[in-house]
Short mmCIF file of C-alpha atoms and ligand atoms in Angstrom, two decimals:
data_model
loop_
_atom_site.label_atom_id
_atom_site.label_comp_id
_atom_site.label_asym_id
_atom_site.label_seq_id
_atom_site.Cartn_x
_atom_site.Cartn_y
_atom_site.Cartn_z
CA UNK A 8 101.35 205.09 169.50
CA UNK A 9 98.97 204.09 167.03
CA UNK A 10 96.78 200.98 168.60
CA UNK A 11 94.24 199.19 165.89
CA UNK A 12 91.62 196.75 167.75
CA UNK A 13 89.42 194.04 165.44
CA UNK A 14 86.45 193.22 166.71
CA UNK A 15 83.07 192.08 166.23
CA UNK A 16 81.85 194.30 169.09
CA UNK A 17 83.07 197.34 168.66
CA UNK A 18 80.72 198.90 171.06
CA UNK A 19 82.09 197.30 173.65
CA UNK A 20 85.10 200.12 173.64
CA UNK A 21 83.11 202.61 174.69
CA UNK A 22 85.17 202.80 178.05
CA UNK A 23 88.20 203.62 175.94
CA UNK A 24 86.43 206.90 175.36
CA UNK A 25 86.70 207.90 179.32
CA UNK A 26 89.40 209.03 181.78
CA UNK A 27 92.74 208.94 181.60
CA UNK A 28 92.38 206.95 177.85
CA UNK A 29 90.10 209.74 176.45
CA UNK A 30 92.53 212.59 177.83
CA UNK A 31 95.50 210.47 175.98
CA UNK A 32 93.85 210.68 172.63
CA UNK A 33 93.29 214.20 172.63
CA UNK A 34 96.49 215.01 173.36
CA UNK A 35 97.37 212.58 170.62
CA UNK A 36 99.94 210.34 172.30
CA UNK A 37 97.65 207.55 171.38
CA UNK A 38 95.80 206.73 168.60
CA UNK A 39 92.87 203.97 169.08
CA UNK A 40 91.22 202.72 165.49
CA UNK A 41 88.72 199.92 165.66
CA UNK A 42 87.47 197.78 162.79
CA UNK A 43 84.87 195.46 162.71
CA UNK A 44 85.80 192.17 161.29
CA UNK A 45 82.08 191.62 160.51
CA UNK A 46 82.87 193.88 157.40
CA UNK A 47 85.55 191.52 156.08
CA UNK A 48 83.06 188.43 155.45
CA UNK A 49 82.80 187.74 151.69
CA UNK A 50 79.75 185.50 152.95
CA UNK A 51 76.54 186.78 151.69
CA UNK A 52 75.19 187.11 154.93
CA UNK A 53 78.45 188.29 156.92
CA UNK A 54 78.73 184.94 158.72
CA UNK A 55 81.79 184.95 160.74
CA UNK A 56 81.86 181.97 162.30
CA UNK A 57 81.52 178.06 161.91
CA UNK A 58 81.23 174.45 163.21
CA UNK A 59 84.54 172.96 164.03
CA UNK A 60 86.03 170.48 161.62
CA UNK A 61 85.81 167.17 163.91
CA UNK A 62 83.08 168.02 165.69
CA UNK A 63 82.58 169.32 169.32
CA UNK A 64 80.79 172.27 171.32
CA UNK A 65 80.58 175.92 170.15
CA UNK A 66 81.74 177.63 166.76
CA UNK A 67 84.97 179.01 165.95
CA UNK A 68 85.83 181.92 164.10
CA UNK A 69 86.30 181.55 160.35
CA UNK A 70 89.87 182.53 158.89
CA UNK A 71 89.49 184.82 155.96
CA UNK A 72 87.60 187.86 157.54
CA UNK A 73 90.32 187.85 160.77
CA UNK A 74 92.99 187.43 157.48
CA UNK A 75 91.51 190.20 155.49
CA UNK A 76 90.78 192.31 158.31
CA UNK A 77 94.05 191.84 159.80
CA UNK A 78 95.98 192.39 156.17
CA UNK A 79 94.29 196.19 156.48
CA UNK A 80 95.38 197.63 159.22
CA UNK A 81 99.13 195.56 159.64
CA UNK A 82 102.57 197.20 158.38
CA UNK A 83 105.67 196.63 158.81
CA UNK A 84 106.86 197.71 162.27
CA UNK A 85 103.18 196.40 163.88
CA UNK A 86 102.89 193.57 167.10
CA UNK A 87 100.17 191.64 166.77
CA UNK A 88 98.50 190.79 169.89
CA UNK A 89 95.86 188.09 170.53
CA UNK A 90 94.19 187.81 174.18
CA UNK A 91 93.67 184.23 175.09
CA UNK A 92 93.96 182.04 178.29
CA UNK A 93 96.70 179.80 176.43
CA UNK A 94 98.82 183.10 176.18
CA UNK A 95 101.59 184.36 178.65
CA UNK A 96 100.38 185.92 181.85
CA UNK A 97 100.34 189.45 181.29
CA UNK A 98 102.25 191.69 183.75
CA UNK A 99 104.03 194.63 183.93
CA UNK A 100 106.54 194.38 182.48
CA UNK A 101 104.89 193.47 179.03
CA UNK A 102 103.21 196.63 179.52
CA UNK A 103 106.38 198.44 179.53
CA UNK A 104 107.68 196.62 176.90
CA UNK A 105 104.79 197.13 174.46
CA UNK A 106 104.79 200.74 175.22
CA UNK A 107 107.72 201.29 173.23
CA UNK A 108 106.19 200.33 170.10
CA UNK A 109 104.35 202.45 167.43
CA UNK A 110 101.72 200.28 166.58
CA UNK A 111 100.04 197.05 168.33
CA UNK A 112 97.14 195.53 166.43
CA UNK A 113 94.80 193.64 168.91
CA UNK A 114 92.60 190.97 167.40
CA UNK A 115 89.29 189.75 169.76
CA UNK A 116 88.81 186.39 169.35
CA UNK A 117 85.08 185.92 170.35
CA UNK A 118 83.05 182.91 170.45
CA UNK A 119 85.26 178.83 171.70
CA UNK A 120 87.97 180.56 169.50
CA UNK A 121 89.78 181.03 166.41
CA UNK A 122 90.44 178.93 163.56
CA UNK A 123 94.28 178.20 164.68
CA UNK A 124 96.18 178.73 161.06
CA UNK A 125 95.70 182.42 161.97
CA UNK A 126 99.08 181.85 163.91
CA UNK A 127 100.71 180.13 161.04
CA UNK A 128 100.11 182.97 159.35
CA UNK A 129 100.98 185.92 161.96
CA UNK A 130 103.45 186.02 163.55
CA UNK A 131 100.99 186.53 166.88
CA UNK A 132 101.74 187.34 170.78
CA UNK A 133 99.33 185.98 172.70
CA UNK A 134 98.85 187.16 176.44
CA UNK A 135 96.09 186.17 179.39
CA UNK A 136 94.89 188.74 181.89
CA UNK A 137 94.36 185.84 184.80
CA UNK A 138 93.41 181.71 184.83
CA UNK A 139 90.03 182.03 184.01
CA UNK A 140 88.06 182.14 180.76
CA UNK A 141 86.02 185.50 179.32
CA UNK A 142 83.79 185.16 176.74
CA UNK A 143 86.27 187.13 174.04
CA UNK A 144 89.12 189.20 173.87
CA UNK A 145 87.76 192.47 174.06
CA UNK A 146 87.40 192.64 177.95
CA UNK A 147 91.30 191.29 177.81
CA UNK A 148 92.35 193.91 175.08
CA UNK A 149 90.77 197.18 177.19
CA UNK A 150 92.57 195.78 180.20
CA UNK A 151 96.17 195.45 178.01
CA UNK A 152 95.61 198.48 176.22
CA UNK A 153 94.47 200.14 179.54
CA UNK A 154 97.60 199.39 181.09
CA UNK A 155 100.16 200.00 177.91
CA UNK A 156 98.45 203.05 177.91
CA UNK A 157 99.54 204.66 181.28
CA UNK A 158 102.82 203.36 180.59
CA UNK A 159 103.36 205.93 177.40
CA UNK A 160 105.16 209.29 178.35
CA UNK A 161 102.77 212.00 179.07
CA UNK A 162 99.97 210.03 179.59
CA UNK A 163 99.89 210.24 183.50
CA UNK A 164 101.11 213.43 185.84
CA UNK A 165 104.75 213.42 186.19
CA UNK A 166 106.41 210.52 188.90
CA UNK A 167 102.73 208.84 188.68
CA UNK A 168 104.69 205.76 187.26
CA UNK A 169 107.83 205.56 189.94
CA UNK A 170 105.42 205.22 192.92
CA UNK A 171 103.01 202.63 191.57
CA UNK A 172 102.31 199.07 192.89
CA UNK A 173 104.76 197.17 190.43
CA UNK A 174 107.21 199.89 189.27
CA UNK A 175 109.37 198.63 192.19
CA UNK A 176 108.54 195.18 192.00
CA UNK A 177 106.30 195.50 195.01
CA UNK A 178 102.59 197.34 196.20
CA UNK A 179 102.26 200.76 196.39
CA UNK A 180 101.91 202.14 199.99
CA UNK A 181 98.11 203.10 201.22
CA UNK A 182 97.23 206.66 200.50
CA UNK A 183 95.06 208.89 202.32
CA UNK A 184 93.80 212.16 201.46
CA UNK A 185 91.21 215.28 203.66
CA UNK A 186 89.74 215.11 205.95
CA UNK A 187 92.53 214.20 208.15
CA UNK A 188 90.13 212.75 210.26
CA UNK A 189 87.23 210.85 208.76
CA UNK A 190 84.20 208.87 211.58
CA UNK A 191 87.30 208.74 214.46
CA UNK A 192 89.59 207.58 212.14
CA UNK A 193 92.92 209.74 211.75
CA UNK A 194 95.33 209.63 208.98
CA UNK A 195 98.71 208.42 210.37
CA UNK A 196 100.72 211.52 212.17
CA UNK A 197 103.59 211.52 210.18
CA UNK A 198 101.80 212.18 206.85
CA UNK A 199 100.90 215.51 208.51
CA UNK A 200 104.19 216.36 210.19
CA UNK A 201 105.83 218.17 206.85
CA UNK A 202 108.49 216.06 207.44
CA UNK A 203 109.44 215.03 203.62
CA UNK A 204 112.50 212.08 204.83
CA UNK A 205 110.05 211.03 207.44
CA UNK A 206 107.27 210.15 205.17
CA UNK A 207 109.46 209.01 202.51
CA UNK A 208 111.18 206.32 204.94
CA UNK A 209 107.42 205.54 206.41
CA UNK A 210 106.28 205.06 203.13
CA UNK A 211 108.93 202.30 201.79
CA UNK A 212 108.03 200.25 204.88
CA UNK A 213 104.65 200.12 204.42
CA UNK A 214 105.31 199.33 201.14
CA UNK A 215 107.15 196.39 201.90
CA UNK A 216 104.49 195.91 204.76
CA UNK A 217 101.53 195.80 202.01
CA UNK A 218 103.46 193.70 199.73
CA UNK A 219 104.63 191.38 202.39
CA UNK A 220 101.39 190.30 203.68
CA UNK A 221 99.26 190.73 200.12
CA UNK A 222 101.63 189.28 197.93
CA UNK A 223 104.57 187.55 199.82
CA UNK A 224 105.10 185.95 195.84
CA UNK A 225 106.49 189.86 194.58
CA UNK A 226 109.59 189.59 197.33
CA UNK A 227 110.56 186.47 196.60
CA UNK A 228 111.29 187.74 192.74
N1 ADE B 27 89.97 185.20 176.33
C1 ADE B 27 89.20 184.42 177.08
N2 ADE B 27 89.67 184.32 178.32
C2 ADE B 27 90.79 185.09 178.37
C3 ADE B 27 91.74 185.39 179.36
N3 ADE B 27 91.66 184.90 180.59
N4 ADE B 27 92.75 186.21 179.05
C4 ADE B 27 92.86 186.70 177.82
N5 ADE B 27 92.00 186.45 176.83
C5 ADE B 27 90.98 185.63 177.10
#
């Protein structure tokens, strides 16, 4: 999967560089390309942003650099995603979903927002991480893209995905691993016993335990 990311701050996606994300682009089942739409502005002095029309608090982000920059990277078979808190929740399953494709283009708002014609233009998905407000998108994108990522085949070891909170519709059941016995505390007996039906059965009820009592919301679904 190819995944393009405009910016302003492209510094800020440093963390893509780490873990799990770093260990994907080497082995080249993702691609990550950033752009700065800074380099887009046919203004003089690379202004990006402006007053409102109307009046109010804050600036907005000016149309033609997201335009241009956006016009560079897009092609025929790209999603275009825009983080924002007016966009869908994003859960799991649109991380599954947007797994399958070959190329997502995520463009950071930054600033109160963006001049809204960009989405007469686009045609845009917009998606929220949670009901409260960041100052841009590109904390939202690394969290998306984070998340999209571990979804793609051969990202993560083998049955990584099956046993995760979500894949079921529920939590994941609590882990433990050496020593077996950590300041009086012991790791519950059947995890130890070998006993591979045992701990199989223990572990869907404490899934539904965990999920029960965290997030009563996930049975009802
Ligand atoms: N931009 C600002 N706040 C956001 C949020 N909660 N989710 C996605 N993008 C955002």
């Amino acid at each position: 999967m190819k995944i393009d990311i405009l910016t302003l701050f492209p510094k800020a996606f440093s963390y893509l560089d780490c873990s799990i994300l770093k260990r994907a682009q080497e082995k080249k089942l993702v691609e990550v390309n950033l752009t700065n739409i800074r380099d887009f502005s046919k203004d003089k002095h690379k202004k990006c942003d402006d007053y409102p029309f109307g009046g109010g608090a804050g600036m907005l982000m000016m149309i033609q650099p997201l335009y241009d920059a956006i016009k560079s990277v897009k092609k025929r078979n790209s999603t275009l995603i825009f983080p924002s808190p007016k966009g869908k929740v994003f859960d799991h399953h649109d991380a599954q979903e947007l797994a399958k494709k070959k190329h997502l283009i995520f463009i950071c708002g930054h600033y109160e927002g963006v001049d809204e014609r960009l989405f007469e233009l686009f045609d845009i998905k917009q998606f929220s991480i949670g009901d409260y407000v960041l100052t841009g998108g590109e904390l939202p994108s690394m969290v998306m893209i984070d998340s999209i990522s571990r979804q793609i085949e051969g990202v993560l070891a083998k049955d990584s995905l099956s046993e995760e909170s979500f894949a079921s519709g529920g939590l994941e059941y609590p882990q433990y691993t050496r020593p077996a016995v950590f300041k009086k505390k012991a790791v519950p007996q059947v995890l130890l016993s070998g006993n591979h039906q045992e701990i199989a059965s223990w572990r869907k009820q404490q899934a539904y335990n965990e999920t029960a009592e965290k997030r009563p919301d996930l049975l009802k679904k």
